[in-house]
PDB file of C-alpha atoms in Angstrom:
ATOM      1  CA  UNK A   1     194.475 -28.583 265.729  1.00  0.00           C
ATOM      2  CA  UNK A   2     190.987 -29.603 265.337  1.00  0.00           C
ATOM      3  CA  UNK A   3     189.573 -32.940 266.438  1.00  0.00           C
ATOM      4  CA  UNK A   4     188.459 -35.701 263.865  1.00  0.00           C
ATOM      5  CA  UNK A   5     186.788 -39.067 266.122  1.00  0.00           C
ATOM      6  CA  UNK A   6     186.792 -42.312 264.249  1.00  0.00           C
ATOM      7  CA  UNK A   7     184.339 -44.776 265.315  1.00  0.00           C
ATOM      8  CA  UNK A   8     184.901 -48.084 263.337  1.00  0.00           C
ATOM      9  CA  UNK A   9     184.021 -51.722 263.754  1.00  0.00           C
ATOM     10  CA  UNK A  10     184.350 -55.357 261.677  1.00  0.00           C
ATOM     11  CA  UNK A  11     183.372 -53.665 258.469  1.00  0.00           C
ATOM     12  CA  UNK A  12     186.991 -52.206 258.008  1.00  0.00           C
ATOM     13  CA  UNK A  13     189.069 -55.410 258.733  1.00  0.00           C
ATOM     14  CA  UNK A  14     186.806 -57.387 256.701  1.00  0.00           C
ATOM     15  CA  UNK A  15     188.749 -56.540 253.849  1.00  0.00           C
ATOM     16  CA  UNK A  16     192.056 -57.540 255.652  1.00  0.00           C
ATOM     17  CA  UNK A  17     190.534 -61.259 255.645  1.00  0.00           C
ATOM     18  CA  UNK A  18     189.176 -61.206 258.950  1.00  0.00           C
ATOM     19  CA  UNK A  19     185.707 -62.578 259.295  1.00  0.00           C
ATOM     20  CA  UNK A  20     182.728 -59.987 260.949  1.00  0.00           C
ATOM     21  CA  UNK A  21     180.924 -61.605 263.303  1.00  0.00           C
ATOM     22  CA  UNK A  22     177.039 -60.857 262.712  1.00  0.00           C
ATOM     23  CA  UNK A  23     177.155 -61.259 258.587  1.00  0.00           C
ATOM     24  CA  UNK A  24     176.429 -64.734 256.868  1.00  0.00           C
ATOM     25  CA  UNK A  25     179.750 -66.510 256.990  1.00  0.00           C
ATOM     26  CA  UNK A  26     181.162 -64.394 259.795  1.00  0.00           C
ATOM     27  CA  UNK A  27     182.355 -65.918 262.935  1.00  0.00           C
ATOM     28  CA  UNK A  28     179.193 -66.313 265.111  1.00  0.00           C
ATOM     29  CA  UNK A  29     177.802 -68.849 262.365  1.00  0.00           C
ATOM     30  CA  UNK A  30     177.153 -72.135 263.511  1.00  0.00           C
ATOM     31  CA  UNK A  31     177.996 -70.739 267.528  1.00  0.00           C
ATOM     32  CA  UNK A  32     175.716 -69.543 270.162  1.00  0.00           C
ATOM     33  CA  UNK A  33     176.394 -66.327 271.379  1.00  0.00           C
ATOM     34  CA  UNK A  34     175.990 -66.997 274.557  1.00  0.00           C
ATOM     35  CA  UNK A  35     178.232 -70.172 274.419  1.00  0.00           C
ATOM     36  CA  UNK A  36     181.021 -68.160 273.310  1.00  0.00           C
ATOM     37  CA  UNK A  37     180.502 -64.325 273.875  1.00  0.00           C
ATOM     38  CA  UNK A  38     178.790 -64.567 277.865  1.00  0.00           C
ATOM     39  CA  UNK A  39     180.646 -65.241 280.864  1.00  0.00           C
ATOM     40  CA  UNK A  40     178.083 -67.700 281.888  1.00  0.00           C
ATOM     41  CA  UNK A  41     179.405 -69.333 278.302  1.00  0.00           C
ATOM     42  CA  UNK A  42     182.814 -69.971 279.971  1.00  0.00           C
ATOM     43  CA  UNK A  43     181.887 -71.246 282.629  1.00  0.00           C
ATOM     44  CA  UNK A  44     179.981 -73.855 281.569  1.00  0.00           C
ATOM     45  CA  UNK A  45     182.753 -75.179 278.460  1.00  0.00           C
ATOM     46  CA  UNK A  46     186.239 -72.652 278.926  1.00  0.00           C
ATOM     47  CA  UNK A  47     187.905 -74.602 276.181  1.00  0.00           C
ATOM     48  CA  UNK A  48     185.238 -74.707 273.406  1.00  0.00           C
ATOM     49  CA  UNK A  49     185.224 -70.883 274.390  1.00  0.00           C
ATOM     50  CA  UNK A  50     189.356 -70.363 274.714  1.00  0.00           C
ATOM     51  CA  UNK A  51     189.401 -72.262 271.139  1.00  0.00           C
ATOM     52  CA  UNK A  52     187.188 -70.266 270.040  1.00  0.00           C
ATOM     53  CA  UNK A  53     188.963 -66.866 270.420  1.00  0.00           C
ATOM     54  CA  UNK A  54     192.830 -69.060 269.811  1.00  0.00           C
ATOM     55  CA  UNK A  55     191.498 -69.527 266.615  1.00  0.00           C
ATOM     56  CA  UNK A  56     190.787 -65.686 265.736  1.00  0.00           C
ATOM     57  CA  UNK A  57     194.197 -64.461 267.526  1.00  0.00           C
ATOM     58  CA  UNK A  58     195.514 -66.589 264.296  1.00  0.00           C
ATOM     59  CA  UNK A  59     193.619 -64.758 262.459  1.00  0.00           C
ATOM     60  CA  UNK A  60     194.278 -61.178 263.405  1.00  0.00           C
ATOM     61  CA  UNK A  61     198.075 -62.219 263.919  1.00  0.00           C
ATOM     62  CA  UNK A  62     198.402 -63.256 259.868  1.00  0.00           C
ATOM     63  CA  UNK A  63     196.241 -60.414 258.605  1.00  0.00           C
ATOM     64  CA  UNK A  64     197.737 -57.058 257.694  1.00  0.00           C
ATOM     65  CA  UNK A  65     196.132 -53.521 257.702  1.00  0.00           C
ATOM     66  CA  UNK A  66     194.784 -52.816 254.750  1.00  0.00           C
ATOM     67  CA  UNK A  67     194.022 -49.304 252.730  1.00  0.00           C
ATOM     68  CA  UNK A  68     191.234 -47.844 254.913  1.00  0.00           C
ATOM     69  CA  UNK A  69     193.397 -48.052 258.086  1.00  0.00           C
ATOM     70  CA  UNK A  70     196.486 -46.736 256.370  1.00  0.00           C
ATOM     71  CA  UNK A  71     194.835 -44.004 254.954  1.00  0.00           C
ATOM     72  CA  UNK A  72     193.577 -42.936 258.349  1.00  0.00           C
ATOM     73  CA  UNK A  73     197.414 -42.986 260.063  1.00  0.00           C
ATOM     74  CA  UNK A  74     197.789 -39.811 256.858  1.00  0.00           C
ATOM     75  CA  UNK A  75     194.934 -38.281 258.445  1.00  0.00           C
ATOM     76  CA  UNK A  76     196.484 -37.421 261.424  1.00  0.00           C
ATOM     77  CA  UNK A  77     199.180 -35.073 259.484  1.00  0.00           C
ATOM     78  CA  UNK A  78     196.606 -32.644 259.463  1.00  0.00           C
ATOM     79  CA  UNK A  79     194.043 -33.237 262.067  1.00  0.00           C
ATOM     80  CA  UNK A  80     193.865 -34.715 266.066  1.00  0.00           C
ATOM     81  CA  UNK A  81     192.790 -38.213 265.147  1.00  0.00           C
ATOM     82  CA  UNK A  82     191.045 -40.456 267.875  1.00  0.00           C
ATOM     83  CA  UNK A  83     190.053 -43.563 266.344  1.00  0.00           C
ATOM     84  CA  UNK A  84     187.865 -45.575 269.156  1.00  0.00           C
ATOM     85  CA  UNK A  85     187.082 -49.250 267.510  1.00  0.00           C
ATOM     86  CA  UNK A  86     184.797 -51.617 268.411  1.00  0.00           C
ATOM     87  CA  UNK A  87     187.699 -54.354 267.004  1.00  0.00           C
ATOM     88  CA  UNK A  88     189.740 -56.609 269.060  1.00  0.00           C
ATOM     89  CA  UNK A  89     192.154 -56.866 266.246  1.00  0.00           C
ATOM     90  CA  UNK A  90     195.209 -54.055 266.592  1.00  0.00           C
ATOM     91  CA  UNK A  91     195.290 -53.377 262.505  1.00  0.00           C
ATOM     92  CA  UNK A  92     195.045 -49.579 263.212  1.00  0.00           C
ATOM     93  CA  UNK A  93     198.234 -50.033 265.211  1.00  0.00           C
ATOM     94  CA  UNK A  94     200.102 -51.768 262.984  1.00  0.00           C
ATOM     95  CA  UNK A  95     199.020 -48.818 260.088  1.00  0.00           C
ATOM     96  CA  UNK A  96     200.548 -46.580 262.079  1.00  0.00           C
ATOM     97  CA  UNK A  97     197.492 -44.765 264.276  1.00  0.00           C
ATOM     98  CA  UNK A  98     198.540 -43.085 267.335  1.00  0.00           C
ATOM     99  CA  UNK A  99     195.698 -43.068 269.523  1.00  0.00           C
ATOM    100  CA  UNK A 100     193.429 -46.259 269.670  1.00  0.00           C
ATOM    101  CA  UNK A 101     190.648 -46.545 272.049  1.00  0.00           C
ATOM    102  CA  UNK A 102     189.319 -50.250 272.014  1.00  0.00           C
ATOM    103  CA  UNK A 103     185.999 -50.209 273.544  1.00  0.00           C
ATOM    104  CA  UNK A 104     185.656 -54.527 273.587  1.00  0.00           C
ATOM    105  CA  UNK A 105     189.033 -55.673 274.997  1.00  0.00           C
ATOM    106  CA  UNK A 106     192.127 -56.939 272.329  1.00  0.00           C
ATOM    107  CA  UNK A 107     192.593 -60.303 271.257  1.00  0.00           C
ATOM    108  CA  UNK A 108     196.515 -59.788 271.707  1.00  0.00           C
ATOM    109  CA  UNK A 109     196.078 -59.801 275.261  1.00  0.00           C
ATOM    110  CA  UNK A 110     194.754 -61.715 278.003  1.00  0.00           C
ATOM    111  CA  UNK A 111     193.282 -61.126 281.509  1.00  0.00           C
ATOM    112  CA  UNK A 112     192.940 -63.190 284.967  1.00  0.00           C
ATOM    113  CA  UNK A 113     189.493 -64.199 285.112  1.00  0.00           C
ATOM    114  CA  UNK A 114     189.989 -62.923 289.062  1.00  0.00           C
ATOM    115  CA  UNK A 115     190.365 -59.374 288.143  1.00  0.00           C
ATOM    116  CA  UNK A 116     189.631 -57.128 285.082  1.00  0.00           C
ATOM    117  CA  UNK A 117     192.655 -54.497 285.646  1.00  0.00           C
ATOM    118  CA  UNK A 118     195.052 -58.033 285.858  1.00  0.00           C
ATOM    119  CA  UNK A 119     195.571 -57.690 281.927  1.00  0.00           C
ATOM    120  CA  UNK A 120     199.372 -59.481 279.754  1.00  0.00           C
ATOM    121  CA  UNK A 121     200.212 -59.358 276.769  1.00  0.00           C
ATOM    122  CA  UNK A 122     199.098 -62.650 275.059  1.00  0.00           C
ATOM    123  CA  UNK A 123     200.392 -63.740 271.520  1.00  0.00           C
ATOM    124  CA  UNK A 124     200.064 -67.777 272.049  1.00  0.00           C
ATOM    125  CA  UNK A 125     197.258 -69.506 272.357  1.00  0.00           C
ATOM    126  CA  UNK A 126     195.108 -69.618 275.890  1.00  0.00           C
ATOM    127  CA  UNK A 127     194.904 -73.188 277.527  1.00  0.00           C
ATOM    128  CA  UNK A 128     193.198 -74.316 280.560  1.00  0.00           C
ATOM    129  CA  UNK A 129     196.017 -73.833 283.301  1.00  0.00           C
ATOM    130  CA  UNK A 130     197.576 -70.878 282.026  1.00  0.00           C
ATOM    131  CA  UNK A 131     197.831 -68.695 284.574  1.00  0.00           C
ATOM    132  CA  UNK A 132     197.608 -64.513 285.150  1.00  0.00           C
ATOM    133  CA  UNK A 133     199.699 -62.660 287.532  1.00  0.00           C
ATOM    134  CA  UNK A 134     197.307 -63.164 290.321  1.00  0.00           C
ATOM    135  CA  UNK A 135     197.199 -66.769 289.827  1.00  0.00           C
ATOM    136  CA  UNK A 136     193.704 -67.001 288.276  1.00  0.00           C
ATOM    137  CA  UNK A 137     193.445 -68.523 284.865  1.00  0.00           C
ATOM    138  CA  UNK A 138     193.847 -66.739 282.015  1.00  0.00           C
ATOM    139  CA  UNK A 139     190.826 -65.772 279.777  1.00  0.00           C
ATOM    140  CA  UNK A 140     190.728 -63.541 276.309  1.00  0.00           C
ATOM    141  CA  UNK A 141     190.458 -59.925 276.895  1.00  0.00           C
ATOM    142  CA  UNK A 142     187.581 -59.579 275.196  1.00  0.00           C
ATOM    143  CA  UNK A 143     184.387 -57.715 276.854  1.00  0.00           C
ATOM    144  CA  UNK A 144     181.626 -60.474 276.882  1.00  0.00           C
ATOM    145  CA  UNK A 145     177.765 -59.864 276.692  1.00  0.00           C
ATOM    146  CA  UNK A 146     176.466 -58.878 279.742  1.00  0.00           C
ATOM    147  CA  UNK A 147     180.033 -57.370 281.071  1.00  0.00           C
ATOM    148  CA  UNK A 148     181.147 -53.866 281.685  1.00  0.00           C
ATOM    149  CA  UNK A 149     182.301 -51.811 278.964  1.00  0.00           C
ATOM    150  CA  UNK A 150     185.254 -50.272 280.823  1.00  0.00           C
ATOM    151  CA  UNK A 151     186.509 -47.537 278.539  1.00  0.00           C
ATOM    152  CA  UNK A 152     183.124 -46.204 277.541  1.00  0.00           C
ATOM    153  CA  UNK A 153     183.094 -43.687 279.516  1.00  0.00           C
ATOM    154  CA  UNK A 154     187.019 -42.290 278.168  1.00  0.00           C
ATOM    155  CA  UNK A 155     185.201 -43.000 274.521  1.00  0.00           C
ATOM    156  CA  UNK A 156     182.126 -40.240 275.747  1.00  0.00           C
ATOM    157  CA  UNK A 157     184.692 -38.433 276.741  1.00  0.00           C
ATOM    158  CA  UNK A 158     186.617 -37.936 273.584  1.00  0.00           C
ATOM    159  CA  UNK A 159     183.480 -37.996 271.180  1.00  0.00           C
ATOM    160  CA  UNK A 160     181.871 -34.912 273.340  1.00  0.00           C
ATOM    161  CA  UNK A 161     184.660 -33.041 271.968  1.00  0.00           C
ATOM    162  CA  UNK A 162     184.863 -34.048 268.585  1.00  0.00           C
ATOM    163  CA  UNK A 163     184.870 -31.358 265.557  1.00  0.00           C
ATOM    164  CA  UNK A 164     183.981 -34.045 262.743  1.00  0.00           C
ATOM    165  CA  UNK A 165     183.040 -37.634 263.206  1.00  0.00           C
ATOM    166  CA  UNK A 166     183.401 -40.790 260.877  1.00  0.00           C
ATOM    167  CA  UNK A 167     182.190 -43.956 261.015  1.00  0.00           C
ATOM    168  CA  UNK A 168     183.287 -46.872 259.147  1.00  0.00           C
ATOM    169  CA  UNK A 169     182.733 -50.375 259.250  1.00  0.00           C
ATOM    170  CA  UNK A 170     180.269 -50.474 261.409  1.00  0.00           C
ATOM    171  CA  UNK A 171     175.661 -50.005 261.940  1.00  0.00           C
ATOM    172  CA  UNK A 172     176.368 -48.993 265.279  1.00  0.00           C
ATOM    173  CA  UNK A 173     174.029 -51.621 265.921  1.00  0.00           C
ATOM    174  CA  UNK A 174     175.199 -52.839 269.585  1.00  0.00           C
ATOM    175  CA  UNK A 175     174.568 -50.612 272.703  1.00  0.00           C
ATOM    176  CA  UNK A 176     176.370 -48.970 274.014  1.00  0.00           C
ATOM    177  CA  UNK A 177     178.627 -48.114 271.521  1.00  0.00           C
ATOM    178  CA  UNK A 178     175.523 -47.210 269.451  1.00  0.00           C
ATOM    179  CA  UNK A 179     174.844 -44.226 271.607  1.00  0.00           C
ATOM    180  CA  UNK A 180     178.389 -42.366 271.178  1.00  0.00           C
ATOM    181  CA  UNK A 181     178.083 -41.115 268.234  1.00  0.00           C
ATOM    182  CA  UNK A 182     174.969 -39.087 269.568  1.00  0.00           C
ATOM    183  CA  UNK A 183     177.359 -37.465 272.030  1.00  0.00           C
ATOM    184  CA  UNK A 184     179.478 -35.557 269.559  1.00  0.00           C
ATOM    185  CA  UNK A 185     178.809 -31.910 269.450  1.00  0.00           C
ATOM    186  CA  UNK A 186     175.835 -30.770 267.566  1.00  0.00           C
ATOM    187  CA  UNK A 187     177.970 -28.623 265.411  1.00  0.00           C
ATOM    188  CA  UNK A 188     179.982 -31.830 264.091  1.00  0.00           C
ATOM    189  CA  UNK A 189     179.604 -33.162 260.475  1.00  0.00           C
ATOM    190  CA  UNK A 190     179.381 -36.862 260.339  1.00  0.00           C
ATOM    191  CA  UNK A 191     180.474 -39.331 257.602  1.00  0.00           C
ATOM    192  CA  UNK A 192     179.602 -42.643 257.023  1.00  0.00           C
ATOM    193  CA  UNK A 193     181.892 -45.146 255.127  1.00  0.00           C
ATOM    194  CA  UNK A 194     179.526 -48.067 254.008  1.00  0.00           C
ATOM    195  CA  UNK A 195     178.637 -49.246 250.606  1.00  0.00           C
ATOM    196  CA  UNK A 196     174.878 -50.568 251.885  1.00  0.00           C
ATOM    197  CA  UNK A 197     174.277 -47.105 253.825  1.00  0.00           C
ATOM    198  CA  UNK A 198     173.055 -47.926 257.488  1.00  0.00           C
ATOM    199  CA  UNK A 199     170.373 -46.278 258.707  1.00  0.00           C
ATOM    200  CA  UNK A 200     170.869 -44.940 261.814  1.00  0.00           C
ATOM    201  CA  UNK A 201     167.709 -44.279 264.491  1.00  0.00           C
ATOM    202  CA  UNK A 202     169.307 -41.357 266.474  1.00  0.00           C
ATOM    203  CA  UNK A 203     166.442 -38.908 266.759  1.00  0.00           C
ATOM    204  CA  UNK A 204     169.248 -36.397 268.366  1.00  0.00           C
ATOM    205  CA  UNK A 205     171.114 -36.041 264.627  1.00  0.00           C
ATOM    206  CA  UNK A 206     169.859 -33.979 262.089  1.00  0.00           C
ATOM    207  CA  UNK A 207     169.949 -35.368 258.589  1.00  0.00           C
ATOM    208  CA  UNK A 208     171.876 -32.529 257.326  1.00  0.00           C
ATOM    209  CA  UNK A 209     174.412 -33.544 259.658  1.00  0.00           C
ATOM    210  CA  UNK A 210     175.057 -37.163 257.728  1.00  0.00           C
ATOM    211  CA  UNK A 211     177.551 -37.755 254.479  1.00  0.00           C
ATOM    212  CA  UNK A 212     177.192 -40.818 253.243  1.00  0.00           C
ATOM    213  CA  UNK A 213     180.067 -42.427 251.360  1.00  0.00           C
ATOM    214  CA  UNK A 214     178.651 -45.479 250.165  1.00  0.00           C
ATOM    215  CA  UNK A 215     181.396 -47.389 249.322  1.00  0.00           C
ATOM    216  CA  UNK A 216     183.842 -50.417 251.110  1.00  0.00           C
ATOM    217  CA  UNK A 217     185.970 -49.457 253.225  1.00  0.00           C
ATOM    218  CA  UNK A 218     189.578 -49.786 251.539  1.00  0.00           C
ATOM    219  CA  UNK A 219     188.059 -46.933 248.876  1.00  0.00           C
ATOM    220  CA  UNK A 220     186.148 -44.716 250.869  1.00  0.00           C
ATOM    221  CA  UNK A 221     188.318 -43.771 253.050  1.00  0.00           C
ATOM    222  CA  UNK A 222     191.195 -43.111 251.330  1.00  0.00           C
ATOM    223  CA  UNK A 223     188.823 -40.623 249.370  1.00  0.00           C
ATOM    224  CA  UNK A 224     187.319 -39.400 252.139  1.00  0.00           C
ATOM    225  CA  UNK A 225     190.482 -38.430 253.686  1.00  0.00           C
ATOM    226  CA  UNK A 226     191.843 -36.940 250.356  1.00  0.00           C
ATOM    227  CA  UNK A 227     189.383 -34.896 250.498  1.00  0.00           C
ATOM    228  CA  UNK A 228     189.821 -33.740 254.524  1.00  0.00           C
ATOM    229  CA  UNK A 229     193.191 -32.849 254.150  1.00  0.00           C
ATOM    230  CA  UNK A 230     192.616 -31.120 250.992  1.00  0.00           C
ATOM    231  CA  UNK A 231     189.787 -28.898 252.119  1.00  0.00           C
ATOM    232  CA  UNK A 232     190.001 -29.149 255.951  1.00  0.00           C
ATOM    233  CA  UNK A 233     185.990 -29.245 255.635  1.00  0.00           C
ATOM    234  CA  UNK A 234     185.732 -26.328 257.113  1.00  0.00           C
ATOM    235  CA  UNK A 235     187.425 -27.236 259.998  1.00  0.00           C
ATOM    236  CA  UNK A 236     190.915 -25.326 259.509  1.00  0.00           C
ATOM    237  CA  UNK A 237     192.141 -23.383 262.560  1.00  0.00           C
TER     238      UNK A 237
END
């Protein structure tokens, strides 16, 4: 069964009500980054920070999937289907996806400030004095500015052996997440979901390699897929 790699971002759970961060409006406004996104941001204020990400938890916990990440859960009748997100929101989940990579932590869990592998599951929100496993207290696992990206190298791993790539939701605008999509295999399509077409600066990709669907994604997708499963692209056994 060939391999289809999903790499999507803010831009598909927008339309589930939950707020991007970069846009005008979105969840950064009217917050430093590094108050609220740094390490060095939680340790000088951990509850403006904890409140920070209690308040989006609500947020992801009352929103629902919406079209785009059902549709991709019916992709995976006919393909492999690897979806690695740069959300901390589990809506692909919830649709129904199988195999989730989240390369920036989940907001349904938390971690020990003492140890990044010290990771709970985390529904409530995070207070000063909650405590991890270890004893340490308890902080969002989220990945920060300035942290590791632990799973990036499973993501490489997956996208080197992709047969078709989509991306969705996303500009691909933050390193290094930016640089997976150059990993996939020369002979891979690639289609971009967006209705204000990114442009991408990856000298690596041909332009004959890119499909733009410029469209949201709640209707791109689902057409998008449509049209996979109908024609396999090329990429039937």
């Amino acid at each position: 069964m060939k391999r289809i790699v999903v790499l999507s971002g803010s831009g598909i759970s927008a339309e589930s009500g939950l707020q991007t961060f970069r846009d005008t409006g979105g969840l950064w406004e009217g917050y430093s980054i590094e108050d609220v996104a740094t390490p060095e941001g939680f340790g000088r204020n951990p509850e403006r920070v904890l409140a920070f990400y209690n308040d989006i938890r609500k947020r992801v916990l009352a929103a629902d999937p919406n079209p785009a990440h059902k549709a991709l859960v019916e992709l995976e009748t006919a393909f492999e289907v690897h979806i690695i997100t740069q959300n901390v929101d589990d809506l692909h989940e919830r649709a129904g996806s199988q195999n989730v990579l989240h390369l920036h932590g989940e907001i349904r869990k938390a971690r020990s400030v003492a140890s990044a592998d010290c990771i709970v599951p985390y529904e409530q929100d995070i207070q000063l004095g909650d405590l991890a496993p270890d004893g340490s207290q308890l902080r969002p696992h989220v990945v920060w500015f300035g942290e590791m990206v632990p799973m990036m190298y499973t993501a490489a791993e997956i996208v080197e052996t992709a047969d078709l790539v989509i991306i969705v939701g996303t500009s691909l605008a933050v390193y290094p997440a930016s640089s997976l999509v150059e990993l996939a295999p020369t002979s891979a399509p690639i289609y971009v979901v967006d209705p204000h077409r990114p442009s991408f600066h990856m000298s690596s990709i041909q332009e004959d390699r890119l499909n733009f669907i410029t469209e949201k994604a709640s209707t791109g997708i689902p057409k998008l897929v449509l049209h996979l499963i109908s024609t396999r692209d090329g990429l039937s056994d």
